[in-house]
Short mmCIF file of C-alpha atoms in Angstrom, two decimals:
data_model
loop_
_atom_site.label_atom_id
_atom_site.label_comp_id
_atom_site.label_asym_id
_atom_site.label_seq_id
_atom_site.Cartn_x
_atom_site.Cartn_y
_atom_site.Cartn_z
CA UNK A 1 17.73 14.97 -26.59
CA UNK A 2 19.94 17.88 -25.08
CA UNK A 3 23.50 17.45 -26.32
CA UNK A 4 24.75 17.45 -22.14
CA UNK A 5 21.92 15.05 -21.55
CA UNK A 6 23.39 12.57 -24.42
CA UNK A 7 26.82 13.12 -22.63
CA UNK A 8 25.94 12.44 -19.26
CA UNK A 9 24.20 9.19 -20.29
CA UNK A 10 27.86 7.92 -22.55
CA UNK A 11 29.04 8.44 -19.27
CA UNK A 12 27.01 7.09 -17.22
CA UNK A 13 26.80 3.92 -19.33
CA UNK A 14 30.51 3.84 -19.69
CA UNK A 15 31.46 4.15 -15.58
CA UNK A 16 28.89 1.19 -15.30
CA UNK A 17 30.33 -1.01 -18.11
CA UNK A 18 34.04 0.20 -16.19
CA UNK A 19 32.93 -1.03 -13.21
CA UNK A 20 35.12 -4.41 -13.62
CA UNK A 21 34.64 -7.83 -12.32
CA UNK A 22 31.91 -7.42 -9.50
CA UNK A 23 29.13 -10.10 -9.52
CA UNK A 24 26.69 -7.65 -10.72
CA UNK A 25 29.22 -5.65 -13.39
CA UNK A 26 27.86 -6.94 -16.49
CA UNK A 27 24.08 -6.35 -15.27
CA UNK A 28 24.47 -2.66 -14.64
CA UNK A 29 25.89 -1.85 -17.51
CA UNK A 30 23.02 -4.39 -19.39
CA UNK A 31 20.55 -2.02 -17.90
CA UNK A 32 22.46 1.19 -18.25
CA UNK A 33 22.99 0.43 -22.32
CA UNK A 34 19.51 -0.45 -22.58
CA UNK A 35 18.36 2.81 -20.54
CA UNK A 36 20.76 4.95 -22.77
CA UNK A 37 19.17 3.48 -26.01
CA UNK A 38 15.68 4.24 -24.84
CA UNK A 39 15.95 7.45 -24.48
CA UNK A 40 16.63 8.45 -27.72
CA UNK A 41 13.66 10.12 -29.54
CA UNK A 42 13.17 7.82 -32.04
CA UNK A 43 14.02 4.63 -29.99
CA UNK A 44 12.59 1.21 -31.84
CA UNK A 45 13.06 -2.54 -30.49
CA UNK A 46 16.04 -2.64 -33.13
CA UNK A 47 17.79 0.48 -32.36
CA UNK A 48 17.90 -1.06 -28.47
CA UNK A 49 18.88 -4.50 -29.65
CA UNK A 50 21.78 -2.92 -31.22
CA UNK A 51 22.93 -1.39 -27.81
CA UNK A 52 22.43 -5.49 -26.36
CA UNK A 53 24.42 -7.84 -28.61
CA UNK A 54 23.81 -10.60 -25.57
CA UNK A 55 20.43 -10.98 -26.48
CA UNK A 56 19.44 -14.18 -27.52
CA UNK A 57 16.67 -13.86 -30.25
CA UNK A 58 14.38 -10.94 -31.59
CA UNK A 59 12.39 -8.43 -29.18
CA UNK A 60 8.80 -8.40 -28.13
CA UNK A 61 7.39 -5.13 -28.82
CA UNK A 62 3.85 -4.46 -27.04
CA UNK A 63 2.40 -0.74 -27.58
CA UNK A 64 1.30 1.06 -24.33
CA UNK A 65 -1.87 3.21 -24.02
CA UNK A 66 -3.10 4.67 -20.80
CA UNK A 67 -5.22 7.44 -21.69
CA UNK A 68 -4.96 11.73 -20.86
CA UNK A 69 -2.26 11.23 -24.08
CA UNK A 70 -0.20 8.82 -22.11
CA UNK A 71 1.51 6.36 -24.89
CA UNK A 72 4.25 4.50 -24.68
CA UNK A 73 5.96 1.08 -25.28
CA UNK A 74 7.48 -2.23 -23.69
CA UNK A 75 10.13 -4.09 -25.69
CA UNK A 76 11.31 -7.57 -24.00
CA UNK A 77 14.31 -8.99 -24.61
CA UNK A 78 14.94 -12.62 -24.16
CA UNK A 79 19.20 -12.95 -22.47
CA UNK A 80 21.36 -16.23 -21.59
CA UNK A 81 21.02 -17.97 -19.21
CA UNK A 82 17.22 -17.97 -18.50
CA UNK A 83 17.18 -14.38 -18.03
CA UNK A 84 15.28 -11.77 -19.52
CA UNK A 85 14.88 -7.51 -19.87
CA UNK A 86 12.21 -5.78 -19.87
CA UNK A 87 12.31 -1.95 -21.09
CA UNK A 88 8.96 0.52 -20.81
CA UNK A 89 9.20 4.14 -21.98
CA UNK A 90 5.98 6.09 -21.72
CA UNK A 91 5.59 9.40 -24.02
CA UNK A 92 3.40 12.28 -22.93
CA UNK A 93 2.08 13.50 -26.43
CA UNK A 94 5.68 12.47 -28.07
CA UNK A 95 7.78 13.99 -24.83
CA UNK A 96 9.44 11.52 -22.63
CA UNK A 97 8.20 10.69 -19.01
CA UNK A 98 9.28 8.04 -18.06
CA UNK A 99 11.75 4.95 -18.67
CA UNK A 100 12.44 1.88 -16.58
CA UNK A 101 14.08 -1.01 -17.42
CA UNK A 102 13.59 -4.69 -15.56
CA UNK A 103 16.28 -7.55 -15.23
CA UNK A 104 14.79 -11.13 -14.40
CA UNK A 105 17.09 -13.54 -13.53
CA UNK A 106 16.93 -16.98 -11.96
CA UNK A 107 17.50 -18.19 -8.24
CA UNK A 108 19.06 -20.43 -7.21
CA UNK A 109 16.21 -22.24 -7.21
CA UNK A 110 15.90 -22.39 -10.54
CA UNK A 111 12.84 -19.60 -10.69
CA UNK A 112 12.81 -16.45 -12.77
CA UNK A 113 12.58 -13.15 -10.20
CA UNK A 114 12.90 -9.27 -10.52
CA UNK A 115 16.45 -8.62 -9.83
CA UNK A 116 17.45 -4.88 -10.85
CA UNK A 117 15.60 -2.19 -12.33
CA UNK A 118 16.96 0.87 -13.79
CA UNK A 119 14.81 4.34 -14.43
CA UNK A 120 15.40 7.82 -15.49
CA UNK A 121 12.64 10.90 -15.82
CA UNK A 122 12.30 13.34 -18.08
CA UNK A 123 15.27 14.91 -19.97
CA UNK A 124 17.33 11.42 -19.44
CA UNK A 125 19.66 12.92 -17.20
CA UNK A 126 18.40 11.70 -13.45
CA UNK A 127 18.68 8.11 -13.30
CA UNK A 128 17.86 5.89 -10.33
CA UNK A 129 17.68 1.90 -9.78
CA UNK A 130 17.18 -0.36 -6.91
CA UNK A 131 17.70 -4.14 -6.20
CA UNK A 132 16.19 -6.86 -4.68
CA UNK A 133 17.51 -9.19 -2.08
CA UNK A 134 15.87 -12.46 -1.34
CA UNK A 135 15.61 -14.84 1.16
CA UNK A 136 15.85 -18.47 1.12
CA UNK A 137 12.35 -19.19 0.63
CA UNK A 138 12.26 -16.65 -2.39
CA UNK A 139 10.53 -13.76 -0.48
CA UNK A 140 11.58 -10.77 -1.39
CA UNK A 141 13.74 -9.18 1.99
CA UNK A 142 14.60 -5.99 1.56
CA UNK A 143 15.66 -3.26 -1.44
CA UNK A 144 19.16 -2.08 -1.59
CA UNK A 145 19.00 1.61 -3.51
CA UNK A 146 20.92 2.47 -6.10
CA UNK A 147 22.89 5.32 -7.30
CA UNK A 148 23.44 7.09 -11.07
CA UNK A 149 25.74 4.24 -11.92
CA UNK A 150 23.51 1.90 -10.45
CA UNK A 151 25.87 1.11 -7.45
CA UNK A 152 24.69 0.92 -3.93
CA UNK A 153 24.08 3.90 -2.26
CA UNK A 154 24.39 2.28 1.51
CA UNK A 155 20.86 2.52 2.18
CA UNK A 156 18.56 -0.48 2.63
CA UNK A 157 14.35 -0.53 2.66
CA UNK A 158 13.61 -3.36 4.86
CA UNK A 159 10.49 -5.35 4.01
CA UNK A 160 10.24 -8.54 6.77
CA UNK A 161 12.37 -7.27 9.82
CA UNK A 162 11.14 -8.89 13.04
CA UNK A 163 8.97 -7.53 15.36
CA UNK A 164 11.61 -5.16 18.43
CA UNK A 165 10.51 -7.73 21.40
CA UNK A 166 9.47 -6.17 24.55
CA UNK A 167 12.75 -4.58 26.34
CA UNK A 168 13.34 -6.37 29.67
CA UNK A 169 10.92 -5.35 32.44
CA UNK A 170 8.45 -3.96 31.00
CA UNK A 171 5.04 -6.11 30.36
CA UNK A 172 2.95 -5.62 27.41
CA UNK A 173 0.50 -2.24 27.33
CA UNK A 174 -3.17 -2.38 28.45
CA UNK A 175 -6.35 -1.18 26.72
CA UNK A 176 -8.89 -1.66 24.25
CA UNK A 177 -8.24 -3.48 21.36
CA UNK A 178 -8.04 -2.20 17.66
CA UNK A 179 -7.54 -4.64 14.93
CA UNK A 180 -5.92 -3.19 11.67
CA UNK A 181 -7.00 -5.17 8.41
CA UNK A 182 -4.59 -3.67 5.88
CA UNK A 183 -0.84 -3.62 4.67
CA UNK A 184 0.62 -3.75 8.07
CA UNK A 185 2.48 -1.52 10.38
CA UNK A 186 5.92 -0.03 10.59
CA UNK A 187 6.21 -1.80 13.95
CA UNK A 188 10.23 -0.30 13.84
CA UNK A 189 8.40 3.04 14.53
CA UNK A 190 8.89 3.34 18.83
CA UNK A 191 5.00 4.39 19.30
CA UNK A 192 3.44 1.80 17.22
CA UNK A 193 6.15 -1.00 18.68
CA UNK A 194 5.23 0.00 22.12
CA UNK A 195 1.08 0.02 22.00
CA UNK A 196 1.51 -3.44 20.02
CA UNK A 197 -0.92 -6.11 21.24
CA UNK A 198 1.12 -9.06 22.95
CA UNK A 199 0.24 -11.89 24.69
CA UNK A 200 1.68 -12.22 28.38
CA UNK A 201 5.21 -13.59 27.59
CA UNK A 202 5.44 -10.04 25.07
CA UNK A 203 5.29 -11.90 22.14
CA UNK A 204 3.36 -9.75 19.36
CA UNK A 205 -0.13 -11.00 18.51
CA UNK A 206 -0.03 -9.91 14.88
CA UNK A 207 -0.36 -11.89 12.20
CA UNK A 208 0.77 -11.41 8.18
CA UNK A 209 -1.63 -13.47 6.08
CA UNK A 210 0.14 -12.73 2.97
CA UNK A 211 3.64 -14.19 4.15
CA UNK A 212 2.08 -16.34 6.56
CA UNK A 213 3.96 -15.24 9.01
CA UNK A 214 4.42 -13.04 12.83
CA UNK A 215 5.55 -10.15 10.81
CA UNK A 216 3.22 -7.70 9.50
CA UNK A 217 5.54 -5.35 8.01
CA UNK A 218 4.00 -2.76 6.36
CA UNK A 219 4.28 -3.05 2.54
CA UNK A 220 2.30 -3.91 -0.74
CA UNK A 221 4.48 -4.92 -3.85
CA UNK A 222 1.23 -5.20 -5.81
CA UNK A 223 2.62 -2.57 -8.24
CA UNK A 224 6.15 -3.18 -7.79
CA UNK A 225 8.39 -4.67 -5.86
CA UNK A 226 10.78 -2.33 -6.62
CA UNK A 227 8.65 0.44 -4.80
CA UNK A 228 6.46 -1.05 -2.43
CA UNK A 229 3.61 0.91 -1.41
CA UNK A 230 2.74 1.77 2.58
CA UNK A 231 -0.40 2.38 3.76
CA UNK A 232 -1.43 0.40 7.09
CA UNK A 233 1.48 2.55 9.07
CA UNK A 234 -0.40 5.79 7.92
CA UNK A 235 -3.42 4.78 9.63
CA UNK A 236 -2.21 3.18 12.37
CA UNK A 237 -0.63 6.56 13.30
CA UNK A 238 -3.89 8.38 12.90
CA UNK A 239 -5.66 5.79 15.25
CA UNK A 240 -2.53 6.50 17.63
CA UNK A 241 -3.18 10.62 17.47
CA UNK A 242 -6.61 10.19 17.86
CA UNK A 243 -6.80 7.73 20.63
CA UNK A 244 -3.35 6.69 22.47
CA UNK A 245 -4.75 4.34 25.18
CA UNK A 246 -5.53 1.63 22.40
CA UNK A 247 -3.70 -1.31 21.88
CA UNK A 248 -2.87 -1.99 17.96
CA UNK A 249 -3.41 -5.58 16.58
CA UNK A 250 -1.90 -5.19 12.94
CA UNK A 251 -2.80 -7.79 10.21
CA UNK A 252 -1.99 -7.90 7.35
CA UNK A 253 -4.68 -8.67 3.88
CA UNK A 254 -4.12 -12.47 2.15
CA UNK A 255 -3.56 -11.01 -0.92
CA UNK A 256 -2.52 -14.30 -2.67
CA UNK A 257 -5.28 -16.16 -0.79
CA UNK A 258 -8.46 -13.64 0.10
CA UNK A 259 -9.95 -16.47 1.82
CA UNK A 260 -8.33 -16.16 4.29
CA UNK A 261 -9.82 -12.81 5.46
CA UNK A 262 -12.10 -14.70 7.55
CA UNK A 263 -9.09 -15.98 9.57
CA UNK A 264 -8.09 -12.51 9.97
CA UNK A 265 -11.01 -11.42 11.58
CA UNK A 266 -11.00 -14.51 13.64
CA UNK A 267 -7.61 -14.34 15.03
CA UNK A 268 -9.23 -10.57 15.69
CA UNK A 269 -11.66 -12.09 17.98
CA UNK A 270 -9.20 -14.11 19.87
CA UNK A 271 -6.87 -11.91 20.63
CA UNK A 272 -10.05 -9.74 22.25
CA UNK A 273 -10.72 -6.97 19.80
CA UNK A 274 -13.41 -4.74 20.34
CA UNK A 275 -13.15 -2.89 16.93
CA UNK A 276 -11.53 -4.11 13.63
CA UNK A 277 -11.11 -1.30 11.19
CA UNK A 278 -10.63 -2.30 7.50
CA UNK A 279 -8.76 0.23 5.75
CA UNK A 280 -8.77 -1.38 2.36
CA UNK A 281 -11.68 -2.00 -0.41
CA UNK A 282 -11.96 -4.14 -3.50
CA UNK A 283 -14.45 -5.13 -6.15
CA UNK A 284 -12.95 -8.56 -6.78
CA UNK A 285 -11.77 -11.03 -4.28
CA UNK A 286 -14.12 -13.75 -2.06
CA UNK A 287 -15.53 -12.22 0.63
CA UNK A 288 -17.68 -14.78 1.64
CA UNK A 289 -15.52 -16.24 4.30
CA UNK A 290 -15.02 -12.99 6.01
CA UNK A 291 -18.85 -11.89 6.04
CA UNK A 292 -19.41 -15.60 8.02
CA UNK A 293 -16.84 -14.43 10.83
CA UNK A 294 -17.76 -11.20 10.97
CA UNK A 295 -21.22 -12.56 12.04
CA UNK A 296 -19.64 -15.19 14.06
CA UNK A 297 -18.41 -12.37 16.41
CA UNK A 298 -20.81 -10.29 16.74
CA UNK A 299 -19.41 -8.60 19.92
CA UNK A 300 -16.61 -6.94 17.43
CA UNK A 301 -17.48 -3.54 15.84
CA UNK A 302 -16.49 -3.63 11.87
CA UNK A 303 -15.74 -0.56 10.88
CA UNK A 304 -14.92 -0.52 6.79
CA UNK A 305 -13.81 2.09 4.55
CA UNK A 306 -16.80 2.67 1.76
CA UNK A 307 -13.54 3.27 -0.80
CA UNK A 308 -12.21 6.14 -2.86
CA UNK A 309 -13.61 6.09 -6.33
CA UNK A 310 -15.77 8.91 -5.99
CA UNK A 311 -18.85 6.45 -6.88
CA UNK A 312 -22.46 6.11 -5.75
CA UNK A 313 -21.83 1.82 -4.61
CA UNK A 314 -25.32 1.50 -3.69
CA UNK A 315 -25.80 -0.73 -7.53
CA UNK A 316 -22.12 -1.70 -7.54
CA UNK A 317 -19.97 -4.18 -5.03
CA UNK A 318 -17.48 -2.71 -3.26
CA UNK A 319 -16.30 -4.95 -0.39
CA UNK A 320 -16.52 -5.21 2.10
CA UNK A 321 -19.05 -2.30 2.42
CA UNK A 322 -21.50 -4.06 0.06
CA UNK A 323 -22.15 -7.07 2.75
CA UNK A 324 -23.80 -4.47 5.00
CA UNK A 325 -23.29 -6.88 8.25
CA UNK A 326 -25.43 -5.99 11.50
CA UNK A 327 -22.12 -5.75 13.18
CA UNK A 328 -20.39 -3.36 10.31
CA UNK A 329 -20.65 0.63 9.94
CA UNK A 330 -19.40 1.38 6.75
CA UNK A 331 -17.67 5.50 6.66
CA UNK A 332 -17.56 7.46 3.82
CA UNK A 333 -15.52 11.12 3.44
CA UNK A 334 -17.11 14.54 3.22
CA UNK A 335 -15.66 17.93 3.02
CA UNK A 336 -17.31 20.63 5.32
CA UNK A 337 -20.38 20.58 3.53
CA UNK A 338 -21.63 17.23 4.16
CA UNK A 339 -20.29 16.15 0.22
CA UNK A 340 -18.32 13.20 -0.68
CA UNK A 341 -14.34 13.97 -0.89
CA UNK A 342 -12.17 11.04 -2.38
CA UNK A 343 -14.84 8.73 -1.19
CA UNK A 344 -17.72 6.93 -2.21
CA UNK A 345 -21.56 7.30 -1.49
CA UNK A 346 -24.48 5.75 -1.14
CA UNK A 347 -28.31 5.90 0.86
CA UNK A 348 -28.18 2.22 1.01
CA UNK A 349 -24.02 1.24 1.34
CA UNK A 350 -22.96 3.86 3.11
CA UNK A 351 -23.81 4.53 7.11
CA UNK A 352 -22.06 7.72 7.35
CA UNK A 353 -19.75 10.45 5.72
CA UNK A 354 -17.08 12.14 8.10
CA UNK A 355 -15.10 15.09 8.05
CA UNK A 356 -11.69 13.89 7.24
CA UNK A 357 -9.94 16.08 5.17
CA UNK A 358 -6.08 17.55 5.55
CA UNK A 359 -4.99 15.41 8.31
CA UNK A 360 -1.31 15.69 8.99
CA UNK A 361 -0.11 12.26 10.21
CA UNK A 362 3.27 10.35 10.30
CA UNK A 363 3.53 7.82 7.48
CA UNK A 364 5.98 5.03 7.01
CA UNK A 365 8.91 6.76 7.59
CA UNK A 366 7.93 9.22 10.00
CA UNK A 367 7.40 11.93 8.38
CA UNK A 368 4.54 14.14 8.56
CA UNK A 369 2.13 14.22 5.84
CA UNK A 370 -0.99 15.43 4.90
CA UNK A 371 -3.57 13.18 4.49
CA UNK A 372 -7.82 12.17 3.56
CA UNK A 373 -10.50 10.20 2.30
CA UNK A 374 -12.83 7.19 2.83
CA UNK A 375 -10.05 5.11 5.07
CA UNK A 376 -9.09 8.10 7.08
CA UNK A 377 -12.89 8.53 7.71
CA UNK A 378 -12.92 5.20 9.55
CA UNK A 379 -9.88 5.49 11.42
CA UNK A 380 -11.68 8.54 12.40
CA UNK A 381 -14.84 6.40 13.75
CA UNK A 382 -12.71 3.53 14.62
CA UNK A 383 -10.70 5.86 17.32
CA UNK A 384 -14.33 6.53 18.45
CA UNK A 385 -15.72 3.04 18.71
CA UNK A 386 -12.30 2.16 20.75
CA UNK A 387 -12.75 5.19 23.19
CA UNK A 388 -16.93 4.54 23.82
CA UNK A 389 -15.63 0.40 24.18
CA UNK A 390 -13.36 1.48 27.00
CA UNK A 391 -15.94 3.86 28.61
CA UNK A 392 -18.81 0.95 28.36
CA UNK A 393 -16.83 -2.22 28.77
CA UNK A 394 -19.99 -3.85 28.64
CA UNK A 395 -21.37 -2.71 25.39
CA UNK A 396 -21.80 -4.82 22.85
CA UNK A 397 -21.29 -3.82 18.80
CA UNK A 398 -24.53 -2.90 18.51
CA UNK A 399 -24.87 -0.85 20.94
CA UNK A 400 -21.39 0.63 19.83
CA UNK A 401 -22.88 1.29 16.41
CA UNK A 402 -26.26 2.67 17.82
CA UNK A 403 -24.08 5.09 19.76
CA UNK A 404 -22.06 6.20 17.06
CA UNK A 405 -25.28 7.03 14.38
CA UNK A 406 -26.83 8.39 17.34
CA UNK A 407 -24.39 11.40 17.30
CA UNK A 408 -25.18 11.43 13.32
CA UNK A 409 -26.62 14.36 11.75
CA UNK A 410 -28.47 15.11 8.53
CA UNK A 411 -26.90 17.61 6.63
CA UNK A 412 -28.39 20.79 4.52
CA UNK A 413 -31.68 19.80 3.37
CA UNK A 414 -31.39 21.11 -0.05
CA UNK A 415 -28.11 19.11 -0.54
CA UNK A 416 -28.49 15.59 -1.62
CA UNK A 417 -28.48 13.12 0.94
CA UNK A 418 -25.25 10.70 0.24
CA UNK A 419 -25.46 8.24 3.26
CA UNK A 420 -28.19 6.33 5.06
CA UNK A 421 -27.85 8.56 8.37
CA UNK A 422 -26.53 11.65 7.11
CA UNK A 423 -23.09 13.08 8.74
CA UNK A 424 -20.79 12.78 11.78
CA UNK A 425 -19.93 16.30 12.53
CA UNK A 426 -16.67 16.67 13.67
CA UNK A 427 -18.41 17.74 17.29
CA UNK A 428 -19.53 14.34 17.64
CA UNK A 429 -15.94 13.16 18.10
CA UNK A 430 -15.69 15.15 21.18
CA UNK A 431 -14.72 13.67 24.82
#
């Protein structure tokens, strides 16, 4: 390690252990110690016990191997008071990447969460950390960011808010209704919060099925909590671009209960959808429960993403896109050629491919982005489906869906054919 490097981290880990008496005093500089003794080249479990004489007990040392010479290791430490640390470093043929280190502490429920985390890149010298805040009921509320020292910078990610209710005198928007089956929506966003779907007293119709809850706030703490992911409010925006007159019914996936999908797409139904788009995919998960309500509405377009592998799925279950419903067009990505582009493929699986590459859309935080693939594909269709369901108020799905491969086209005959009816060229998306 560079000699300033070394400095800046003695310092570092001293103006955190000189932080004083503050509630969480004695847990940045925990974290900060342990970071500091990571980063040394030839770091061991022992060499970072000796920079954590609270530990209670030896370390749990689990080697880390993630392929394209990614290495690495995880040492846990086991603290007082029910607590516990968790310290990764990952190695990029012997260089340093990455290093984070996790504090779990108890409630005061009595129940073990993710409290703090600390990380620094490459050359140990920019270091970050966040912190969790919970609610009573031991959801996770919002992230409060961190600065070098691990104090709070003043800014706050928000991950329940409620939804902005209606402002006085104005009633709820009209239009055609598009369900969105995915992480939510950033509802705080003034476009998205405005073409909500509410019933006639402005209360939003929206539903989270993973909080069980009115609040669909975008985010996914699948692979951290720390760093949620956002997805949903990128799509949702696209949908907005590409058709402004609809009226967004966000839901958000029942990740800890995937039954449940078939709730979502019946609280779809009732709240008079005319297209649900489902912007995520899976190979795992029951599915069974939302294939029997997509049937039982059969007035409801279901327009799926075919998922962004890169894979022929026409021998492999991808969901929903392998259930194949009468009701359900399932929408691939190709590039300009009529070829798959971070998307799957397949003759059987896969209705169409569509143009979606380089988008620029507004994502969670508003700011523009450039975007493609299999999900943008059938926001792309979606849009469509919405604007042919307000010309034809009568139509049904299937004649939405006959409409739609109608404008389909089958690309270069000495290419490959990748879908059942070919392409959507980006001329059948026109007015």
């Amino acid at each position: 390690m560079k000699l300033t490097a070394w400095l800046v981290l003695i310092a570092v880990a001293l103006a955190g252990a000189a932080q004083g008496q503050d509630a969480d005093g004695a847990d940045r500089a925990l974290l900060l110690r342990a970071i500091k003794a990571a980063c040394l080249s030839d770091a061991t479990a022992d060499s970072i016990s000796l920079a954590l004489p609270e530990r209670a007990g030896e370390a749990n040392t689990r080697d880390l191997s993630f392929g394209f010479g990614l290495t690495g290791h995880q040492w846990s430490f086991v603290l007082p008071g029910d607590r516990a640390l968790d310290v990764s470093r990952v190695d990029s043929r012997g260089v340093m990447q990455r290093i984070v280190a996790d504090l779990v502490a108890p409630g005061s429920d009595g129940i073990a969460r993710p409290v703090m985390q600390a990380r620094i890149e490459r050359q140990c010298d920019r270091l970050e950390g966040r912190r969790l805040n919970y609610a009573a009921d031991g959801r996770i509320d919002s992230v409060d960011l961190l600065d070098e020292h691990l104090q709070a910078l003043g800014k706050r990610l928000l991950l329940d808010p409620p939804v902005p209710p209606l402002p006085t005198g104005i009633a709820p928007v009209k239009g055609t209704v598009v369900a969105l089956l995915d992480t939510g929506v950033n509802y705080l966003q003034p476009r998205i919060a405005q073409r909500l779907a509410r019933d006639s007293t402005g209360a939003a119709l929206g539903y989270d099925y993973w909080d069980d809850d009115a609040r669909p706030f975008d985010v996914n703490i699948i692979g951290s909590p720390f760093y949620p992911a956002r997805h949903g409010t990128t799509l949702a925006n696209l949908l907005l671009d590409l058709n402004p007159d609809i009226v967004l019914l966000p839901l958000r996936f029942p990740r800890p209960d995937p039954t449940r999908l078939g709730d979502a797409v019946d609280r779809a139904a009732a709240a008079g959808a005319r297209v649900l788009l489902v912007g995520l995919s899976s190979s795992r998960g029951d599915w069974r429960n939302f294939r029997a309500a997509v049937l039982r509405h059969s007035e409801m377009l279901v327009v799926v993403s075919a998922g962004s592998e890169g894979e022929d799925i026409d021998d492999r279950a991808v969901y929903p896109a392998a259930l194949g419903l009468p009701n359900q067009l399932t929408i691939g990505a190709a590039d300009g050629f009529g070829q798959p582009v971070r998307s799957n493929w397949g003759r059987k699986r896969v209705d169409v491919l569509v143009p979606a590459e380089r988008f620029v859309v507004r994502d969670f935080d508003g700011l523009e982005q450039q975007v493609g693939g299999a999900e943008y594909a059938a926001t792309r269709v979606a849009a469509l489906a919405a604007r042919l369901a307000s010309a034809h108020p009568d139509w049904n799905a299937a004649q939405l869906k006959s409409a739609i491969l109608a404008r389909a086209r089958i690309s270069d005959s000495t290419t490959i054919l990748r879908s059942a009816y070919g392409v959507l060229p980006d001329e059948a998306f026109a007015p």
